[in-house]
Each structure stands twice: as structure tokens, then as C-alpha cells.
Tab-separated table of C-alpha atoms in Angstrom:
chain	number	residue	atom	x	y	z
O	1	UNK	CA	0.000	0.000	0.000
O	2	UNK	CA	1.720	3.517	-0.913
O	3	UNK	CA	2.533	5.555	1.659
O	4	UNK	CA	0.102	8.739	1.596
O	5	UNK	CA	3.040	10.876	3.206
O	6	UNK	CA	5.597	10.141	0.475
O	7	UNK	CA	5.857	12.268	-2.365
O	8	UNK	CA	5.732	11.263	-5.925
O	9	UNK	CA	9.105	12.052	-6.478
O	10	UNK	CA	12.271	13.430	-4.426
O	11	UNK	CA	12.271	16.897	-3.433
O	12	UNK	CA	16.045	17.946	-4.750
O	13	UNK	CA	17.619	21.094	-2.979
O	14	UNK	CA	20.468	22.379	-4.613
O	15	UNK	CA	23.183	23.518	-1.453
O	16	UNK	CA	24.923	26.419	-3.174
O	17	UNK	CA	27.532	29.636	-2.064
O	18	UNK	CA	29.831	30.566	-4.381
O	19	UNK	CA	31.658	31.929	-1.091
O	20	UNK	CA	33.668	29.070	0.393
O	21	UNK	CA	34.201	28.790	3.759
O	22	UNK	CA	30.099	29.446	4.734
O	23	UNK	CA	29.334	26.095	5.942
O	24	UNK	CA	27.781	24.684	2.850
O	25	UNK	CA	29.154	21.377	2.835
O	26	UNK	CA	28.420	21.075	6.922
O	27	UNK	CA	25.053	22.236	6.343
O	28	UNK	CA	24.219	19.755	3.786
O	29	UNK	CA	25.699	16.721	5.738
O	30	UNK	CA	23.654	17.858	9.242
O	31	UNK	CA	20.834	18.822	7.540
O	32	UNK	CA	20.710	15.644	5.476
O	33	UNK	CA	21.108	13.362	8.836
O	34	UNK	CA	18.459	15.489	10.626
O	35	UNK	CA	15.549	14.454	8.023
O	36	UNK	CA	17.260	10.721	7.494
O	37	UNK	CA	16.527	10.659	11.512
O	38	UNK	CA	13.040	11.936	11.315
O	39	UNK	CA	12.742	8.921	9.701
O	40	UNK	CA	12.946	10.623	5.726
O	41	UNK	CA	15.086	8.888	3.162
O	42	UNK	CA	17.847	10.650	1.814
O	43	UNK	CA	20.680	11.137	-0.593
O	44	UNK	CA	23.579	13.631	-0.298
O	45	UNK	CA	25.029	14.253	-4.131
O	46	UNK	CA	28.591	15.468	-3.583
O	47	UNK	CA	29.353	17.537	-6.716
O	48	UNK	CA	32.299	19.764	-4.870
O	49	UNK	CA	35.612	17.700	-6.333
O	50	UNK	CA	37.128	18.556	-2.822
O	51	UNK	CA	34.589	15.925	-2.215
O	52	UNK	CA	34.384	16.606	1.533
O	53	UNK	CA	30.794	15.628	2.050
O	54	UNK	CA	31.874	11.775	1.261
O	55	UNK	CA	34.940	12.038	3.497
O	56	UNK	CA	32.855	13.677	6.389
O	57	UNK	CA	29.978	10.799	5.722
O	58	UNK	CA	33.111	8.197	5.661
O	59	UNK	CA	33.137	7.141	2.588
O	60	UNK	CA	37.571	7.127	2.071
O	61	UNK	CA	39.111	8.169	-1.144
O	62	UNK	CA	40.258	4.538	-1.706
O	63	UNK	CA	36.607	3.221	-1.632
O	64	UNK	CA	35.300	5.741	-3.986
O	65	UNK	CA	35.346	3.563	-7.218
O	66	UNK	CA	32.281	5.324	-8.611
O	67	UNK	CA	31.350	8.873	-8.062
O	68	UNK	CA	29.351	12.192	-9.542
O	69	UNK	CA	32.089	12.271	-11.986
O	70	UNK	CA	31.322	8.580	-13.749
O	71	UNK	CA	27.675	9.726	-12.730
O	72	UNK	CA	27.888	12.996	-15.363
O	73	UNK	CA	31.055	12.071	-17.355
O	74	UNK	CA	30.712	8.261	-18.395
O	75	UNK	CA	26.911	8.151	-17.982
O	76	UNK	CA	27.134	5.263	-15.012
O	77	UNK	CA	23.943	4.062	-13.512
O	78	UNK	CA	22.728	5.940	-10.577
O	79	UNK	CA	22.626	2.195	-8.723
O	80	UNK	CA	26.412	2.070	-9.246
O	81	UNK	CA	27.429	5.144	-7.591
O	82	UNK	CA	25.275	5.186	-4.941
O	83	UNK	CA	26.674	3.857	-1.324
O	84	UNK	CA	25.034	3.445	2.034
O	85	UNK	CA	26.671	5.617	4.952
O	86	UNK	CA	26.433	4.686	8.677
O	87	UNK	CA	23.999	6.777	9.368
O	88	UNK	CA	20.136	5.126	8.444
O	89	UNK	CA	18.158	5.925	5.839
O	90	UNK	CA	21.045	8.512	4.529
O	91	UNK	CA	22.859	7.337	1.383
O	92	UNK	CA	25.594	9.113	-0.886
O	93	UNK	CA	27.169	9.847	-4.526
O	94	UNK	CA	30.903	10.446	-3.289
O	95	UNK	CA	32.736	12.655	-5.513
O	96	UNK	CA	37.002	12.825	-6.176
O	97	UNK	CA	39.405	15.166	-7.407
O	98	UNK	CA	38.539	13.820	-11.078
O	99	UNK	CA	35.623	15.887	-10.930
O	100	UNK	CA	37.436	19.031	-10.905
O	101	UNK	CA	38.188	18.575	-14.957
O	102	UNK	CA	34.361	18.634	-15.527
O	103	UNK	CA	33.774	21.429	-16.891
O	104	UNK	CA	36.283	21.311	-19.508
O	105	UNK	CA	35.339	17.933	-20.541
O	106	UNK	CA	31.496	18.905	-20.487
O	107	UNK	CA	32.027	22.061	-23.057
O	108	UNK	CA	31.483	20.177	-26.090
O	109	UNK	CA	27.886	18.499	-24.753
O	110	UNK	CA	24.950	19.814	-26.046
O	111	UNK	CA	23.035	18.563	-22.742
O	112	UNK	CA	25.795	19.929	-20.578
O	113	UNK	CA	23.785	21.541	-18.276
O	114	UNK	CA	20.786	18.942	-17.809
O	115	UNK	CA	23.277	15.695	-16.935
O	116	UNK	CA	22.449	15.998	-13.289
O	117	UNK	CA	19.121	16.706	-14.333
O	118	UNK	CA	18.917	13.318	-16.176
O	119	UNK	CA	20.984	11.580	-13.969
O	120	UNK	CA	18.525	12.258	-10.939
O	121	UNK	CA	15.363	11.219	-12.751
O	122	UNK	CA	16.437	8.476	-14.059
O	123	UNK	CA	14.308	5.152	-13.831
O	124	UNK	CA	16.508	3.238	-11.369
O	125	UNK	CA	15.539	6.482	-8.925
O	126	UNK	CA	12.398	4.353	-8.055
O	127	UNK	CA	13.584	1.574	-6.061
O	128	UNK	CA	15.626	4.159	-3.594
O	129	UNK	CA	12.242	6.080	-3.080
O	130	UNK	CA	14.398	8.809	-1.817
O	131	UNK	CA	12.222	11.702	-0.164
O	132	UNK	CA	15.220	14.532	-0.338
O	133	UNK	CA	18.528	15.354	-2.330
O	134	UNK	CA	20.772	16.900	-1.072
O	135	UNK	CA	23.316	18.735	-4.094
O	136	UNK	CA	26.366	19.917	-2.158
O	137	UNK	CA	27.644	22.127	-4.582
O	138	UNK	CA	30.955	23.857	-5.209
O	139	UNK	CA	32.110	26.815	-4.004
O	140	UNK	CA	31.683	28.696	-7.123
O	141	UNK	CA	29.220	29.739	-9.850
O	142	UNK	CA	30.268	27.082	-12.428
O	143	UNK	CA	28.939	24.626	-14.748
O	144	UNK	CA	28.762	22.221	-11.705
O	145	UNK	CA	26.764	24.965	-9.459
O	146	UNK	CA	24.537	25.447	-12.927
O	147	UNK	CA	23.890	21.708	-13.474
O	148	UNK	CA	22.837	21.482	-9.632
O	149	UNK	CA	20.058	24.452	-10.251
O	150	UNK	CA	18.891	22.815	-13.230
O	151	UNK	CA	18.167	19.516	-11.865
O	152	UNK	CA	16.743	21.301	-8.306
O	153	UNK	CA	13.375	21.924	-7.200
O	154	UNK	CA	15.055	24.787	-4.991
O	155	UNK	CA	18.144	26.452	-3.788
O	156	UNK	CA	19.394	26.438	-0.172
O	157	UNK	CA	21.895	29.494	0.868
O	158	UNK	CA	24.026	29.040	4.104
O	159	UNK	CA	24.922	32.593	4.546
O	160	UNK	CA	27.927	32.858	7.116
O	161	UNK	CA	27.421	35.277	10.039
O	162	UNK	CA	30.518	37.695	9.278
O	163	UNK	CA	31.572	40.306	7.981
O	164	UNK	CA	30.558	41.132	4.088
O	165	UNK	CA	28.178	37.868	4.336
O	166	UNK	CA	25.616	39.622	1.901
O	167	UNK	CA	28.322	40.518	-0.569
O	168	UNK	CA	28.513	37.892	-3.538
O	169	UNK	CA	24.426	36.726	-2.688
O	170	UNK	CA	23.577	39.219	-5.441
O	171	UNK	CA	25.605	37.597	-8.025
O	172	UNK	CA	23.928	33.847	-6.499
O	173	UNK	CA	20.672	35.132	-7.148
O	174	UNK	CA	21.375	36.529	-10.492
O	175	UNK	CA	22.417	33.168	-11.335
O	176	UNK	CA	19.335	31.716	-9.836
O	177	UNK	CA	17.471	34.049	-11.919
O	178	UNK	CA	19.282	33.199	-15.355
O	179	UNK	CA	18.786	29.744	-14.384
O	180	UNK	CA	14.770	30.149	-14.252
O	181	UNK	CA	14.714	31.961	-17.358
O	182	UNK	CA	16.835	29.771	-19.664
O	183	UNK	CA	16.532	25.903	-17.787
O	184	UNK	CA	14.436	25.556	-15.115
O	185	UNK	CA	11.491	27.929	-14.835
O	186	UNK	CA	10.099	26.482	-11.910
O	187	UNK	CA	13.418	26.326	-9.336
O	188	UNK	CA	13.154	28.750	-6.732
O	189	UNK	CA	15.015	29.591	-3.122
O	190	UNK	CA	14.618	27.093	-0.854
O	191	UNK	CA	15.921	30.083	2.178
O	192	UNK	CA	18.749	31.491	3.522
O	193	UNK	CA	20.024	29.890	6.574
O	194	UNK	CA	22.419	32.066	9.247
O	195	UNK	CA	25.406	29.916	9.767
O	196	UNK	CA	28.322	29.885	12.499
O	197	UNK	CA	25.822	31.956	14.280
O	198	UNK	CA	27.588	33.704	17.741
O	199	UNK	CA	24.397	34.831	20.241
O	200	UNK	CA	27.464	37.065	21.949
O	201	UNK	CA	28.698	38.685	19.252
O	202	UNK	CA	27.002	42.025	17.442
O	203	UNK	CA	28.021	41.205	14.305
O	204	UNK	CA	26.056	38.109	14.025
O	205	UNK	CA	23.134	39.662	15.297
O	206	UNK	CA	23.889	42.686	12.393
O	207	UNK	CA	24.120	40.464	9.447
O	208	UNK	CA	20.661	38.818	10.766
O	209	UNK	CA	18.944	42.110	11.095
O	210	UNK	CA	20.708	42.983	7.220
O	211	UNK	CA	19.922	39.849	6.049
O	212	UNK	CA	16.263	39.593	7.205
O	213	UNK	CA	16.226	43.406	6.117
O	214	UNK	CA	16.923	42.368	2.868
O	215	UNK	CA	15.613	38.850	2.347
O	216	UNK	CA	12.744	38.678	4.536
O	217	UNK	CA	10.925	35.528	4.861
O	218	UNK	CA	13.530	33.607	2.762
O	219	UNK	CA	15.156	33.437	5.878
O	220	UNK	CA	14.919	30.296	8.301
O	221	UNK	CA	13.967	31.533	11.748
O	222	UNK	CA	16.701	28.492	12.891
O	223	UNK	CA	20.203	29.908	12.956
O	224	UNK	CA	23.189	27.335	12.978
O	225	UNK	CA	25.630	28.456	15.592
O	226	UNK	CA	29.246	28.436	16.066
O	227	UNK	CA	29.991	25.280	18.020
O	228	UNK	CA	32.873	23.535	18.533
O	229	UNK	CA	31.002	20.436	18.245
O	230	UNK	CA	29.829	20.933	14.536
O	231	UNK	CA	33.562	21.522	13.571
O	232	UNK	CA	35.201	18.619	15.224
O	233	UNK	CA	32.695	15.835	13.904
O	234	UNK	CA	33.900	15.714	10.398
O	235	UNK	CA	37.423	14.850	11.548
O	236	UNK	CA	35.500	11.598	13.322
O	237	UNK	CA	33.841	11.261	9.560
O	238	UNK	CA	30.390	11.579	11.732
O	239	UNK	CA	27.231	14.235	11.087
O	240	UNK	CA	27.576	15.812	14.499
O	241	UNK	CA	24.270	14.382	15.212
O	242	UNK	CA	26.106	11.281	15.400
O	243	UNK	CA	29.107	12.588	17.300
O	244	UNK	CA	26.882	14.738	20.090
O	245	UNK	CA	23.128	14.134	19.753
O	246	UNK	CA	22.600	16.748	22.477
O	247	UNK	CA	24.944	19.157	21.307
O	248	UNK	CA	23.582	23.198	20.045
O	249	UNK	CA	24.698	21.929	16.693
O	250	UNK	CA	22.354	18.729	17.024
O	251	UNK	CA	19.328	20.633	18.443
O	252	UNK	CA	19.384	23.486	15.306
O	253	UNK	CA	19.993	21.404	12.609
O	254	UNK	CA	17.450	19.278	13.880
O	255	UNK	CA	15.566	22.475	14.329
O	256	UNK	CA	16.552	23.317	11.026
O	257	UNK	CA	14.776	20.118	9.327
O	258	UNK	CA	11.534	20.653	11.318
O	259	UNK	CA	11.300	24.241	9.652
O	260	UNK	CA	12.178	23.298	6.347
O	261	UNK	CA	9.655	20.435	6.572
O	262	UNK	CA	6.944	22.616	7.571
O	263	UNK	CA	7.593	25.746	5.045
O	264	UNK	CA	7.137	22.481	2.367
O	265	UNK	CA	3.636	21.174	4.009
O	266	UNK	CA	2.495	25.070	4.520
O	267	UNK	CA	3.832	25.807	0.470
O	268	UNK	CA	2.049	22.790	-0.575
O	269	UNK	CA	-1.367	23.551	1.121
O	270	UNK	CA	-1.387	27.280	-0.635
């Protein structure tokens, strides 16, 4: 009997910054692990050819034999690059260093920037019944970022809580908004989550009150803070759900889920 709470087909969120350094690739990993733990199934595409999404999900370089590369480049079945992690109901398209030569290889395609797009919706997608995907982009504005908006439903920003945070977003969104007019008419923005988030600091609290300013309800009411715990997990190759359950980390990306889940219900009941 189908399950009345599962939709049709995976929601895909596209994880994008072209600023490095803003907790992107964190963001996707605990975010992803929050919703596999509420019980959601879920796959985390890493598409950044630093590929630290697989390596902080524990997937080693050695045991990468298929990744998003073979995925886009050699047309490999999604079954074959697919691997489990240790965390339940969370599974994962690793990604090397080979991916980096991409988007040289990829000029010459005439489908260049619909591969993912392809890839994702491909028939063998069934038997996964994956709810969310997770795209952990790279931190740029290239043909990887572009094939990631393409094949997305929406975008998700992490926006770090420093200084010049909102410089760059304008050049994100125009990209968004090149991306609706030319590929994808229907992709919009997911939100803009507050990362590395200090409650003592003014600054923090200034790029919120500029950012909600500017963005309004695009963004989350959760803010990720700064917490030691969130930055030593990936060196244990754990979501730091797994490493402290109880840690502030833990609680607002768990936080973070419940919001995102319920902005999706309250969308689809408009």
C-alpha cells in the first residue's frame, strides 16, 4: 500500500555559495542526517571535487570507485554510484578530485547543463524512493553549481554570520534568476540559513537584522551556531548528530529540518 506521506518524487535542494568557507558542505551533511533521523530517506550528491561531504559521511578516497564524476562524465547508472553511509536511511554519490576537470570535458555536450538533471530522474531512482537530495555544490558559480540548479526543485543558501556575508548573494541570485529563465522555470530559493551563528557577538546579530532586512521571509527563523562540536565531527567522519546528539549543533539542525519540513507542508497547502 503507498505511503500517503511520500511524495511522488524526491524533493532535490540544490546547497549552493559561491563563497567558500560558509558552511555549505556542513550544512548539507547535518541537515541531510536530521531528516534521514526523522525517519525521511535521503541522498547527499557530492558535486564539490574537494569531495568533503563523502569524506565527512566516511566514505575514504580509496573506496570511492564510482562517483558524480562517472555519474555525469561516463553516464554510469545511478545504482552504481550510490553507497550506504552509517547513518540510516542517509545514502551518498561520493565525488574525487577527477571531478574538478568537468567542466572542460562537459564544453562540447549539447546537454551539458541537464546531466544531473537526467541523472537524478532516471528510472533506477524508483527503487531508492528517496524523499530529499541533497546537491552539495561547489564553491563557485560554475557549470557544476549550474547543473545542480537545473536539476533542483530549490536552492538552499548558508549565509555565514561575518563580515561582508551579503556581498557575492547578489551575483547567487542573479544566477538563480538566469537559471529560471533559460533551464528551469520552476526552481526557486529554498531560504537562507544564518550559519556559524555567535548569540554574543554584534556582528552576528547585524548580518541577521541585514539579512532579514533584505531577504525577509527567505530566511529560516533556525540559525546554525558556532559550536565547537559541529567543527570537530567531520574529523570523526560523523554528522555531528552522530558525534553529540545533544549538542547546540544537534538541536538546530534538527531544528533546522523541522522548519524546512513545515515551510514544504504550509507551500504545498497554498
Amino acid at each position: 500500500m503507498p505511503d500517503s506521506q511520500r511524495p511522488a518524487e524526491a524533493k532535490i535542494i540544490a546547497v549552493a555559495n559561491q563563497k567558500g568557507g560558509v558552511g555549505k558542505t556542513t550544512t548539507a551533511i547535518n541537515l541531510g542526517a536530521a531528516l534521514a533521523e526523522s525517519g525521511r530517506n535521503v541522498l547527499i550528491v557530492d558535486l564539490d571535487p574537494q569531495g568533503n561531504a563523502s569524506t565527512g559521511l566516511g566514505i575514504d578516497v580509496a573506496d570511492r570507485e564510482f562517483t558524480t564524476y562517472d555519474l555525469l562524465i561516463e553516464d554510469t547508472p545511478l545504482e552504481g554510484v550510490v553507497r550506504t553511509t552509517a547513518i540510516p536511511n542517509l545514502m551518498l554519490a561520493p565525488s574525487t578530485t577527477d571531478l574538478s576537470s568537468a567542466d572542460i570535458e562537459l564544453v562540447a555536450n549539447e546537454r551539458r547543463i541537464f546531466l544531473l538533471h537526467d541523472a537524478l530522474r532516471q528510472p533506477a531512482m524508483a527503487q531508492f524512493a528517496f524523499d530529499h537530495i541533497l546537491i552539495d555544490c561547489p564553491p563557485s558559480l560554475n557549470l557544476l553549481t549550474v547543473n545542480a540548479m537545473v536539476s533542483a526543485h530549490s536552492v538552499l543558501v548558508p549565509l555565514q554570520s561575518e563580515f561582508f556575508a551579503l556581498e557575492g548573494l547578489s551575483q547567487l541570485m542573479l544566477t538563480i534568476r538566469e537559471v529560471r529563465r533559460t533551464a528551469n522555470p520552476d526552481l526557486r530559493i529554498e531560504g537562507v540559513v544564518l550559519t556559524m551563528f555567535d548569540v554574543r557577538n554584534n556582528l552576528s546579530q547585524q548580518v541577521e537584522d541585514d539579512a532579514r532586512e533584505a531577504l525577509g521571509e527567505l530566511v529560516f527563523h533556525t540559525r546554525i551556531p558556532r559550536n565547537v562540536r559541529i567543527s570537530e565531527a567531520p574529523s570523526y567522519s560523523q554528522s555531528v548528530l552522530e558525534y553529540d546528539p545533544r549538542s547546540k549543533g544537534s538541536i538546530a539542525y534538527r531544528a533546522l529540518a523541522e522548519e524546512m519540513l513545515a515551510r514544504g507542508v504550509a507551500a504545498t497547502s497554498l
